[in-house]
CSV table of C-alpha atoms in Angstrom, one decimal:
chain,number,residue,atom,x,y,z
A,27,MET,CA,-11.1,-5.2,-7.3
A,28,SER,CA,-13.6,-3.7,-5.0
A,29,ASP,CA,-16.4,-1.7,-6.6
A,30,ASN,CA,-15.6,1.2,-4.3
A,31,PRO,CA,-11.8,1.5,-4.1
A,32,PHE,CA,-11.8,5.0,-2.8
A,33,GLY,CA,-14.6,4.7,-0.4
A,34,PHE,CA,-17.1,6.0,-2.9
A,35,GLY,CA,-19.6,3.3,-1.9
A,36,LEU,CA,-23.3,3.0,-1.7
A,37,PRO,CA,-25.3,5.9,-0.1
A,38,PRO,CA,-26.3,5.3,3.6
A,39,GLU,CA,-29.6,3.6,4.2
A,40,GLU,CA,-32.7,5.6,4.6
A,41,PRO,CA,-33.9,6.2,8.2
A,42,GLU,CA,-36.6,3.9,9.4
A,43,ASN,CA,-39.0,6.9,10.0
A,44,GLY,CA,-38.8,8.0,6.4
A,45,ASP,CA,-39.3,11.6,5.6
A,46,GLU,CA,-39.4,12.6,9.3
A,47,GLY,CA,-35.9,11.3,9.7
A,48,LYS,CA,-34.7,13.1,6.7
A,49,GLU,CA,-36.0,16.4,8.1
A,50,LYS,CA,-33.7,16.2,11.1
A,51,GLY,CA,-30.7,18.5,10.8
A,52,LYS,CA,-32.2,20.6,8.1
A,53,GLY,CA,-32.9,23.5,10.4
A,54,ASN,CA,-35.9,25.8,10.4
A,55,GLN,CA,-37.2,26.7,6.9
A,56,GLY,CA,-38.8,29.8,5.5
A,57,GLY,CA,-37.3,32.5,7.8
A,58,PRO,CA,-35.5,35.6,6.8
A,59,ALA,CA,-32.1,35.4,5.2
A,60,ASN,CA,-29.2,35.3,7.7
A,61,PRO,CA,-25.6,34.6,6.7
A,62,PHE,CA,-25.0,32.0,9.5
A,63,GLY,CA,-28.6,31.0,10.2
A,64,PHE,CA,-28.7,32.4,13.7
A,65,GLY,CA,-32.0,33.1,15.3
A,66,ALA,CA,-35.5,31.6,15.3
A,67,GLY,CA,-36.1,32.1,11.6
A,68,ALA,CA,-32.8,30.8,10.1
A,69,GLY,CA,-33.1,30.2,6.4
A,70,GLY,CA,-31.2,27.0,5.8
A,71,ALA,CA,-32.5,26.4,2.3
A,72,ASP,CA,-30.5,29.2,0.7
A,73,ASN,CA,-27.3,28.9,2.7
A,74,PRO,CA,-25.4,25.6,3.0
A,75,PHE,CA,-24.1,26.6,6.4
A,76,ALA,CA,-27.4,27.6,7.9
A,77,ALA,CA,-28.4,24.0,8.6
A,78,MET,CA,-25.0,23.4,10.1
A,79,PHE,CA,-25.3,26.2,12.7
A,80,GLY,CA,-29.0,27.2,12.5
A,81,SER,CA,-30.1,25.4,15.7
A,82,MET,CA,-27.3,26.8,17.8
A,83,ASN,CA,-27.1,29.8,20.0
A,84,PRO,CA,-24.5,32.3,18.8
A,85,ASN,CA,-22.6,31.8,22.0
A,86,ASP,CA,-22.1,28.2,21.0
A,87,LEU,CA,-20.3,29.0,17.7
A,88,GLY,CA,-16.9,29.0,19.4
A,89,ALA,CA,-17.6,25.6,20.9
A,90,ALA,CA,-18.5,24.2,17.5
A,91,PHE,CA,-15.4,25.5,15.9
A,92,GLN,CA,-13.3,24.1,18.8
A,93,GLN,CA,-14.9,20.7,18.4
A,94,LEU,CA,-14.3,20.6,14.7
A,95,GLY,CA,-10.8,21.9,15.2
A,96,GLN,CA,-10.0,19.1,17.5
A,97,MET,CA,-11.3,16.5,15.0
A,98,LEU,CA,-9.8,18.2,11.9
A,99,SER,CA,-6.6,19.8,13.1
A,100,TYR,CA,-4.6,18.9,10.0
A,101,GLU,CA,-2.9,22.0,8.5
A,102,GLY,CA,-0.8,20.5,5.7
A,103,GLY,CA,-1.6,20.0,2.1
A,104,PRO,CA,-4.9,19.0,0.5
A,105,VAL,CA,-4.8,15.4,1.8
A,106,ASN,CA,-4.2,14.3,5.4
A,107,TRP,CA,-1.7,11.7,4.5
A,108,ASP,CA,-1.0,10.7,8.1
A,109,MET,CA,-4.7,9.7,8.3
A,110,ALA,CA,-4.6,8.0,4.9
A,111,LYS,CA,-1.7,5.8,6.0
A,112,GLN,CA,-3.3,5.0,9.3
A,113,ILE,CA,-6.6,4.0,7.7
A,114,ALA,CA,-4.8,2.0,5.0
A,115,ARG,CA,-2.9,0.1,7.7
A,116,GLN,CA,-6.1,-0.6,9.6
A,117,THR,CA,-7.8,-1.8,6.4
A,118,VAL,CA,-4.9,-4.2,5.7
A,119,ALA,CA,-5.0,-5.5,9.3
A,120,GLN,CA,-8.7,-6.3,8.9
A,121,GLY,CA,-7.9,-8.7,6.1
A,122,THR,CA,-9.5,-9.2,2.7
A,123,ALA,CA,-13.0,-10.3,1.9
A,124,ASP,CA,-12.0,-14.0,1.8
A,125,GLY,CA,-10.7,-13.8,5.3
A,126,THR,CA,-7.0,-13.7,4.4
A,127,LYS,CA,-5.0,-11.7,7.0
A,128,ASP,CA,-1.7,-9.9,6.3
A,129,GLU,CA,1.4,-11.6,7.5
A,130,SER,CA,5.2,-10.9,7.5
A,131,VAL,CA,7.2,-12.4,4.7
A,132,GLY,CA,9.4,-15.3,5.8
A,133,PRO,CA,13.0,-16.0,4.7
A,134,ALA,CA,12.0,-18.7,2.3
A,135,GLU,CA,9.5,-16.5,0.4
A,136,ARG,CA,12.0,-13.7,0.2
A,137,ALA,CA,14.6,-16.0,-1.3
A,138,ALA,CA,12.0,-17.4,-3.8
A,139,VAL,CA,11.2,-13.8,-4.9
A,140,GLU,CA,14.8,-12.9,-5.3
A,141,GLU,CA,15.5,-16.0,-7.3
A,142,ALA,CA,12.4,-15.4,-9.5
A,143,VAL,CA,13.4,-11.8,-10.3
A,144,ARG,CA,17.0,-12.9,-11.0
A,145,LEU,CA,15.8,-15.6,-13.5
A,146,ALA,CA,13.3,-13.2,-15.0
A,147,ASP,CA,16.0,-10.7,-15.8
A,148,LEU,CA,18.1,-13.4,-17.5
A,149,TRP,CA,15.1,-14.3,-19.7
A,150,LEU,CA,14.4,-10.7,-20.5
A,151,ASP,CA,17.9,-10.1,-21.7
A,152,GLY,CA,17.1,-12.0,-24.8
A,153,VAL,CA,13.9,-10.1,-25.7
A,154,THR,CA,14.7,-6.5,-25.1
A,155,SER,CA,17.6,-4.1,-25.6
A,156,LEU,CA,16.8,-2.4,-22.3
A,157,PRO,CA,19.1,-3.6,-19.5
A,158,SER,CA,18.0,-4.7,-16.1
A,159,GLY,CA,16.3,-1.9,-14.1
A,160,ALA,CA,16.1,-3.7,-10.7
A,161,SER,CA,19.0,-3.2,-8.4
A,162,THR,CA,17.3,-5.2,-5.7
A,163,ALA,CA,14.4,-7.6,-5.5
A,164,VAL,CA,12.1,-7.6,-2.4
A,165,ALA,CA,9.1,-9.5,-1.1
A,166,TRP,CA,6.6,-7.2,0.6
A,167,SER,CA,3.8,-7.8,3.0
A,168,ARG,CA,0.6,-5.8,2.3
A,169,ALA,CA,1.5,-3.3,5.0
A,170,GLU,CA,5.0,-2.9,3.5
A,171,TRP,CA,3.4,-2.1,0.2
A,172,VAL,CA,1.3,0.6,1.8
A,173,GLU,CA,4.3,2.2,3.3
A,174,ALA,CA,6.5,2.0,0.2
A,175,THR,CA,3.9,3.4,-2.3
A,176,GLN,CA,2.6,6.3,-0.3
A,177,PRO,CA,4.9,8.9,-1.9
A,178,ALA,CA,3.6,7.9,-5.4
A,179,TRP,CA,0.0,8.1,-4.3
A,180,LYS,CA,0.6,11.6,-2.9
A,181,GLU,CA,2.0,12.7,-6.2
A,182,LEU,CA,-1.0,11.3,-8.1
A,183,VAL,CA,-3.8,12.4,-5.8
A,184,ASP,CA,-2.8,15.8,-4.5
A,185,PRO,CA,-3.7,17.6,-7.8
A,186,VAL,CA,-7.2,16.3,-7.6
A,187,ALA,CA,-7.6,17.0,-3.9
A,188,GLU,CA,-6.3,20.5,-4.4
A,189,ARG,CA,-9.3,21.3,-6.7
A,190,VAL,CA,-11.7,19.8,-4.2
A,191,GLY,CA,-10.3,21.8,-1.3
A,192,ALA,CA,-10.6,25.0,-3.3
A,193,ALA,CA,-14.2,24.1,-4.1
A,194,MET,CA,-15.1,23.4,-0.5
A,195,GLY,CA,-14.0,26.9,0.4
A,196,GLY,CA,-16.0,28.3,-2.5
A,197,VAL,CA,-19.4,27.1,-1.4
A,198,LEU,CA,-19.7,30.3,0.7
A,199,PRO,CA,-21.6,33.2,-0.8
A,200,GLU,CA,-19.3,35.8,-2.4
A,201,GLU,CA,-20.3,38.5,0.2
A,202,MET,CA,-19.0,36.2,3.0
A,203,GLN,CA,-15.7,35.2,1.4
A,204,ALA,CA,-13.7,38.2,2.8
A,205,MET,CA,-14.9,37.7,6.4
A,206,ALA,CA,-15.0,33.9,6.6
A,207,GLY,CA,-11.4,33.0,6.5
A,208,PRO,CA,-11.5,30.6,9.5
A,209,LEU,CA,-14.6,28.9,8.1
A,210,ILE,CA,-12.9,28.4,4.7
A,211,GLY,CA,-9.9,27.0,6.5
A,212,MET,CA,-12.1,24.6,8.4
A,213,MET,CA,-13.7,23.4,5.2
A,214,ARG,CA,-10.3,22.8,3.6
A,215,SER,CA,-9.2,20.8,6.7
A,216,MET,CA,-12.4,18.8,6.4
A,217,GLY,CA,-11.6,18.1,2.8
A,218,GLY,CA,-8.1,16.9,3.8
A,219,ALA,CA,-9.6,14.6,6.3
A,220,MET,CA,-12.2,13.4,3.9
A,221,PHE,CA,-9.6,12.6,1.2
A,222,GLY,CA,-7.4,11.0,3.8
A,223,GLN,CA,-10.2,8.6,4.8
A,224,GLN,CA,-11.1,7.8,1.2
A,225,ILE,CA,-7.6,7.3,-0.1
A,226,GLY,CA,-6.6,5.3,3.0
A,227,GLN,CA,-9.4,2.9,2.5
A,228,ALA,CA,-8.6,2.6,-1.3
A,229,VAL,CA,-5.0,1.9,-0.8
A,230,GLY,CA,-5.8,-0.6,2.0
A,231,VAL,CA,-8.1,-2.5,-0.3
A,232,LEU,CA,-5.7,-2.3,-3.2
A,233,ALA,CA,-2.9,-3.7,-1.0
A,234,GLY,CA,-4.9,-6.8,-0.7
A,235,GLU,CA,-5.0,-7.4,-4.4
A,236,VAL,CA,-1.9,-6.2,-6.1
A,237,VAL,CA,0.9,-8.6,-6.8
A,238,GLY,CA,3.8,-6.2,-7.3
A,239,SER,CA,4.8,-2.5,-7.3
A,240,THR,CA,3.7,-1.8,-10.9
A,241,ASP,CA,0.3,-3.5,-11.2
A,242,ILE,CA,-1.5,-0.3,-12.3
A,243,GLY,CA,1.0,0.6,-15.0
A,244,LEU,CA,2.8,3.2,-12.9
A,245,PRO,CA,6.0,3.0,-10.8
A,246,LEU,CA,4.5,3.1,-7.3
A,247,GLY,CA,7.5,1.8,-5.5
A,248,PRO,CA,11.0,3.1,-5.0
A,249,ALA,CA,13.1,3.3,-8.2
A,250,GLY,CA,15.2,0.2,-8.9
A,251,LYS,CA,13.3,-2.0,-6.5
A,252,ALA,CA,11.4,-5.0,-8.0
A,253,ALA,CA,8.8,-6.0,-5.5
A,254,LEU,CA,6.3,-8.9,-5.3
A,255,LEU,CA,3.7,-9.7,-2.6
A,256,PRO,CA,3.8,-13.5,-1.9
A,257,LEU,CA,0.5,-13.5,0.0
A,258,ASN,CA,-1.3,-11.9,-2.9
A,259,ILE,CA,0.4,-14.1,-5.5
A,260,ASP,CA,-1.0,-17.1,-3.6
A,261,ALA,CA,-4.5,-15.6,-3.8
A,262,PHE,CA,-4.0,-14.8,-7.5
A,263,GLY,CA,-3.0,-18.4,-8.3
A,264,LYS,CA,-5.7,-20.1,-6.3
A,265,ASP,CA,-7.8,-22.5,-8.4
A,266,LEU,CA,-5.8,-21.7,-11.6
A,267,GLY,CA,-4.2,-25.2,-11.7
A,268,VAL,CA,-0.8,-23.7,-12.4
A,269,PRO,CA,2.3,-24.5,-10.3
A,270,LYS,CA,3.1,-21.7,-7.8
A,271,ASP,CA,6.7,-21.4,-9.1
A,272,GLU,CA,5.4,-20.7,-12.6
A,273,ILE,CA,3.0,-18.1,-11.4
A,274,ARG,CA,5.6,-16.4,-9.3
A,275,LEU,CA,8.1,-16.4,-12.3
A,276,TYR,CA,5.6,-15.0,-14.7
A,277,LEU,CA,4.7,-12.2,-12.4
A,278,ALA,CA,8.4,-11.6,-11.7
A,279,LEU,CA,8.8,-11.2,-15.5
A,280,ARG,CA,6.2,-8.5,-15.6
A,281,GLU,CA,7.6,-6.7,-12.6
A,282,ALA,CA,11.2,-6.8,-14.0
A,283,ALA,CA,10.0,-5.7,-17.4
A,284,HIS,CA,8.3,-2.6,-15.9
A,285,GLN,CA,11.4,-1.9,-13.9
A,286,ARG,CA,13.6,-1.9,-17.1
A,287,LEU,CA,11.2,0.5,-18.9
A,288,PHE,CA,11.0,3.0,-16.1
A,289,ALA,CA,14.7,2.8,-15.2
A,290,HIS,CA,16.0,3.3,-18.8
A,291,VAL,CA,13.4,5.7,-20.2
A,292,PRO,CA,14.2,8.7,-18.0
A,293,TRP,CA,11.3,10.8,-19.2
A,294,LEU,CA,8.6,8.2,-18.9
A,295,ARG,CA,7.7,8.6,-15.2
A,296,SER,CA,7.3,12.3,-15.4
A,297,HIS,CA,5.4,11.9,-18.6
A,298,LEU,CA,2.8,9.6,-17.0
A,299,PHE,CA,2.5,11.5,-13.8
A,300,GLY,CA,2.3,14.8,-15.7
A,301,ALA,CA,-0.5,13.4,-17.8
A,302,VAL,CA,-2.4,12.6,-14.6
A,303,GLU,CA,-1.9,16.1,-13.3
A,304,GLY,CA,-2.9,17.6,-16.6
A,305,TYR,CA,-6.1,15.6,-16.7
A,306,ALA,CA,-6.8,16.6,-13.1
A,307,ARG,CA,-6.6,20.3,-14.0
A,308,GLY,CA,-9.6,19.8,-16.2
A,309,ILE,CA,-11.8,18.3,-13.6
A,310,LYS,CA,-14.8,20.2,-12.4
A,311,VAL,CA,-16.3,19.7,-9.0
A,312,ASP,CA,-20.0,19.4,-8.6
A,313,THR,CA,-20.4,22.4,-6.3
A,314,ALA,CA,-24.2,21.9,-6.2
A,315,LYS,CA,-23.7,18.5,-4.6
A,316,LEU,CA,-21.0,19.8,-2.4
A,317,GLU,CA,-23.3,22.6,-1.2
A,318,ASP,CA,-26.1,20.2,-0.5
A,319,ALA,CA,-23.7,18.0,1.5
A,320,VAL,CA,-22.5,20.9,3.6
A,321,GLY,CA,-26.0,22.2,4.0
A,322,GLN,CA,-27.2,18.9,5.6
A,323,LEU,CA,-24.1,18.4,7.8
A,324,ASP,CA,-24.7,17.7,11.5
A,325,VAL,CA,-21.9,19.2,13.4
A,326,SER,CA,-22.0,16.2,15.8
A,327,ASN,CA,-21.7,13.8,12.9
A,328,PRO,CA,-19.2,15.1,10.3
A,329,GLU,CA,-19.1,11.6,8.7
A,330,GLN,CA,-22.3,12.7,6.9
A,331,LEU,CA,-20.2,14.9,4.6
A,332,GLN,CA,-18.1,12.0,3.5
A,333,GLU,CA,-21.1,9.7,3.0
A,334,ALA,CA,-22.8,12.4,0.9
A,335,LEU,CA,-19.8,12.9,-1.2
A,336,GLN,CA,-19.3,9.2,-1.7
A,337,GLN,CA,-21.9,9.3,-4.5
A,338,GLY,CA,-19.3,11.1,-6.7
A,339,MET,CA,-18.7,14.7,-7.5
A,340,PHE,CA,-16.0,14.7,-10.3
A,341,GLN,CA,-17.0,15.7,-13.8
A,342,PRO,CA,-14.3,16.1,-16.5
A,343,GLU,CA,-14.4,19.3,-18.7
A,344,ASP,CA,-15.6,18.5,-22.2
A,345,THR,CA,-12.9,20.7,-23.8
A,346,PRO,CA,-10.3,20.0,-26.4
A,347,GLU,CA,-7.6,20.4,-23.7
A,348,GLN,CA,-9.2,17.8,-21.5
A,349,LYS,CA,-9.8,15.4,-24.3
A,350,ALA,CA,-6.1,15.7,-25.3
A,351,ALA,CA,-5.0,15.1,-21.7
A,352,LEU,CA,-7.2,12.0,-21.5
A,353,ALA,CA,-6.0,10.6,-24.8
A,354,ARG,CA,-2.4,11.3,-23.8
A,355,LEU,CA,-2.7,9.5,-20.5
A,356,GLU,CA,-4.7,6.5,-21.8
A,357,THR,CA,-2.4,6.0,-24.7
A,358,ALA,CA,0.8,6.3,-22.6
A,359,LEU,CA,-0.5,3.7,-20.1
A,360,ALA,CA,-1.6,1.4,-22.9
A,361,LEU,CA,1.8,1.6,-24.5
A,362,VAL,CA,3.5,0.8,-21.3
A,363,GLU,CA,1.3,-2.2,-20.5
A,364,GLY,CA,1.3,-3.3,-24.1
A,365,TRP,CA,5.1,-3.3,-24.3
A,366,VAL,CA,5.3,-5.3,-21.1
A,367,ASP,CA,2.7,-7.8,-22.3
A,368,ALA,CA,4.6,-8.3,-25.6
A,369,VAL,CA,8.1,-8.7,-24.2
A,370,VAL,CA,7.0,-10.9,-21.3
A,371,HIS,CA,5.0,-13.2,-23.7
A,372,GLU,CA,8.1,-13.5,-25.9
A,373,ALA,CA,10.3,-14.4,-22.9
A,374,ALA,CA,7.8,-16.8,-21.3
A,375,LYS,CA,6.2,-18.6,-24.2
A,376,PRO,CA,9.2,-21.0,-25.0
A,377,ARG,CA,9.9,-21.7,-21.3
A,378,LEU,CA,6.6,-21.8,-19.4
A,379,THR,CA,3.8,-24.2,-20.3
A,380,SER,CA,1.3,-22.0,-18.6
A,381,ALA,CA,2.4,-18.7,-20.4
A,382,ASP,CA,-0.7,-18.4,-22.6
A,383,ALA,CA,-3.1,-19.2,-19.7
A,384,LEU,CA,-1.4,-16.6,-17.4
A,385,ARG,CA,-1.4,-14.0,-20.1
A,386,GLU,CA,-5.1,-14.5,-20.7
A,387,MET,CA,-5.8,-14.4,-17.0
A,388,LEU,CA,-4.1,-11.1,-16.6
A,389,ARG,CA,-5.8,-9.6,-19.6
A,390,ARG,CA,-9.2,-10.7,-18.3
A,391,ARG,CA,-8.4,-9.3,-14.9
A,392,ARG,CA,-7.8,-5.9,-16.5
A,393,ALA,CA,-10.7,-6.1,-18.9
A,394,THR,CA,-13.2,-6.7,-16.1
A,395,GLY,CA,-12.0,-3.8,-14.0
A,396,GLY,CA,-8.6,-4.5,-12.5
A,397,PRO,CA,-6.7,-2.3,-10.1
A,398,ALA,CA,-5.7,0.3,-12.7
A,399,GLU,CA,-9.1,0.9,-14.2
A,400,GLN,CA,-11.0,1.0,-10.9
A,401,THR,CA,-8.4,3.2,-9.1
A,402,PHE,CA,-8.2,5.8,-11.9
A,403,ALA,CA,-11.9,5.7,-12.6
A,404,THR,CA,-12.6,6.6,-9.0
A,405,LEU,CA,-9.7,9.0,-8.6
A,406,ILE,CA,-10.3,11.3,-11.5
A,407,GLY,CA,-13.1,9.8,-13.6
A,408,LEU,CA,-10.6,8.1,-16.0
A,409,GLN,CA,-11.7,4.9,-17.6
A,410,LEU,CA,-8.8,2.8,-19.0
A,411,ARG,CA,-9.9,1.0,-22.1
A,412,PRO,CA,-8.8,-2.6,-22.3
A,413,ARG,CA,-9.1,-2.4,-26.1
A,414,ARG,CA,-6.2,0.1,-26.1
A,415,LEU,CA,-4.0,-2.3,-24.2
A,416,ARG,CA,-4.6,-5.1,-26.6
A,417,ASP,CA,-4.0,-2.8,-29.6
A,418,ALA,CA,-0.8,-1.6,-28.0
A,419,SER,CA,0.4,-5.2,-27.5
A,420,ARG,CA,-0.3,-6.1,-31.1
A,421,LEU,CA,1.6,-3.0,-32.2
A,422,TRP,CA,4.7,-3.8,-30.2
A,423,ALA,CA,4.7,-7.4,-31.5
A,424,SER,CA,4.4,-6.1,-35.1
A,425,LEU,CA,7.3,-3.7,-34.5
A,426,THR,CA,9.4,-6.6,-33.2
A,427,ASP,CA,8.7,-8.6,-36.4
A,428,ALA,CA,9.4,-5.7,-38.7
A,429,ARG,CA,12.3,-3.9,-37.0
A,430,GLY,CA,13.7,-6.3,-34.5
A,431,VAL,CA,14.2,-5.8,-30.8
A,432,ASP,CA,16.5,-2.8,-31.0
A,433,GLY,CA,14.3,-1.0,-33.5
A,434,ARG,CA,11.2,-1.6,-31.4
A,435,ASP,CA,12.8,-0.4,-28.2
A,436,ASP,CA,14.4,2.7,-29.9
A,437,LEU,CA,10.9,4.2,-29.9
A,438,TRP,CA,11.2,4.9,-26.2
A,439,GLU,CA,14.0,7.4,-26.8
A,440,HIS,CA,11.6,10.3,-26.9
A,441,PRO,CA,7.8,10.7,-26.3
A,442,ASP,CA,7.3,12.2,-29.7
A,443,MET,CA,8.5,9.0,-31.3
A,444,LEU,CA,5.8,6.9,-29.7
A,445,PRO,CA,2.5,5.9,-31.4
A,446,THR,CA,-0.5,8.0,-30.9
A,447,ALA,CA,-4.0,7.0,-30.0
A,448,SER,CA,-4.9,6.9,-33.7
A,449,ASP,CA,-1.9,4.8,-34.5
A,450,LEU,CA,-3.2,2.1,-32.2
A,451,ASP,CA,-6.2,1.8,-34.5
A,452,ASP,CA,-3.8,1.0,-37.4
A,453,PRO,CA,-0.7,-0.8,-36.1
A,454,ASP,CA,0.5,-2.0,-39.5
A,455,GLY,CA,0.2,1.5,-40.9
A,456,PHE,CA,2.3,2.9,-38.1
A,457,VAL,CA,5.0,0.2,-38.5
A,458,HIS,CA,5.3,0.9,-42.2
A,459,ARG,CA,5.3,4.7,-41.9
A,460,GLU,CA,7.8,4.7,-39.1
A,461,GLN,CA,10.2,2.5,-41.0
A,462,LEU,CA,10.4,5.0,-43.8
A,463,ASP,CA,10.7,7.9,-41.4
A,464,PHE,CA,13.5,6.4,-39.4
A,465,SER,CA,15.6,5.6,-42.4
A,466,GLU,CA,15.5,9.2,-43.5
A,467,ILE,CA,16.2,10.5,-40.0
A,468,ASP,CA,19.2,8.1,-39.6
A,469,LYS,CA,20.5,9.3,-42.9
A,470,MET,CA,20.2,12.9,-42.0
A,471,LEU,CA,21.8,12.4,-38.6
A,472,GLY,CA,24.7,10.5,-40.2
A,473,GLU,CA,25.3,13.3,-42.7
A,474,ALA,CA,25.2,15.9,-40.0
A,475,ALA,CA,27.6,13.9,-37.8
A,476,SER,CA,30.1,13.6,-40.7
A,477,ARG,CA,30.0,17.4,-41.4
A,478,ASN,CA,30.6,18.2,-37.8
A,479,GLU,CA,33.3,15.6,-37.2
A,480,LYS,CA,36.7,17.0,-36.3
A,481,PRO,CA,39.3,15.3,-38.6
A,482,GLY,CA,41.5,12.9,-36.7
A,483,SER,CA,39.5,13.0,-33.5
A,484,ASP,CA,39.5,9.2,-33.1
A,485,GLY,CA,41.5,8.0,-36.1
A,486,THR,CA,38.6,6.0,-37.5
A,487,GLY,CA,36.9,8.7,-39.6
A,488,LYS,CA,33.7,8.3,-37.7
A,489,ALA,CA,31.9,10.8,-35.5
A,490,ASP,CA,31.0,9.9,-31.9
A,491,GLY,CA,28.1,7.5,-32.0
A,492,GLY,CA,28.7,6.5,-35.6
A,493,GLU,CA,28.4,2.8,-34.7
A,494,ASP,CA,25.1,3.3,-33.1
A,495,ASP,CA,23.8,5.3,-36.1
A,496,GLU,CA,24.9,2.5,-38.4
A,497,ARG,CA,23.3,-0.1,-36.2
A,498,LYS,CA,20.0,1.8,-36.1
A,499,GLY,CA,20.2,2.3,-39.9
A,500,ASP,CA,20.6,-1.5,-40.4
A,501,ASP,CA,17.7,-2.2,-38.1
A,502,GLY,CA,15.5,0.3,-39.9
A,503,LYS,CA,15.9,-1.3,-43.3
């Protein structure tokens, strides 16, 4: 993936005239303090807004606000999502670095995707107890992926952008906060525009690389809709020496497996998105860098703010709460990806000669900074650790051997039943411990059901769900 998925690229080049060029826009230095930097001796060094307005006549202040208001008229939430979608569509239209342009999906490709997902679901029936989660299968262009995933991006990014927006209003000195309402509003609008540009660029770049709706381990598309991107699948399979049909089918297996998990584990989506939000709450914004960026902003060139902020300004809090949120999110994503890796390998290995090669290709893609790692790292400073994904895959495979398919998939019944980060370090220990625990739990549940059963309720002498309890007990032996 691109090294700067959210527009956090390299800083702008230095001006040809060196330090002299840098001095432009800084305003007059060394004068008396003045809240807005008006007058001949505006002190821009102590006030981030002095340089912004220091060279202007007070009568021009209204014109400056009017100009910025026209450019940044957005009054919604912390991100200008209309701008984000527009820029994402423009980025898609420009094509990828290899010169590939987006194109509409033809009938033949749509039929091929539908057939691949249908066959993938048949194969998955034999390796997981979770039923199909895809009510429809679709083939998307890159532009269609942008449109379909925007609601999920909004849910993921808004918590982070909210913190940045608040910080942008907080760069004013305390004595000015009460009387600078319009200025704070302007800064928040500017933050919305800034995030809209960055997110739009990121989503546009990502649209040129993802092969489905679940590539980053989260359900980005509409529920129950398995989606593949034929154009990106072609790019993914280039030079692999693997038949296109096999590549499409293997990726359809991964997409269909994700769909089963998110459709039939009702708490999983909110668990993952809630973990992202919890981690975002612990992020600190580098207000010093923000103040410096605002202080050097030329009102005629507001893009300077975005360029300055592209160097990064997020720092996670080093607190127990933040560490717990990070571990929770990393572990949950690793468990999702590890489960998908394990069940897809089990389904594909006997049927596809290229199963091992494709599995290794996808693992290397993630380990070298795939869509998930790059996107989250730029979004909230989160580094997904490939080691956790491999450990999770080994754990799910061990559970399959020890408890069977049903016993393995039963762990998704509640988040408290899933392995923790420390359990991923010792998969065999977790498998052994959970076997003992589940046997005791099943026994206690069975005894409780017998005590609460109403005599003669069904004529069998079993409480509701007794067959399921006996099945789980057999699996847990």
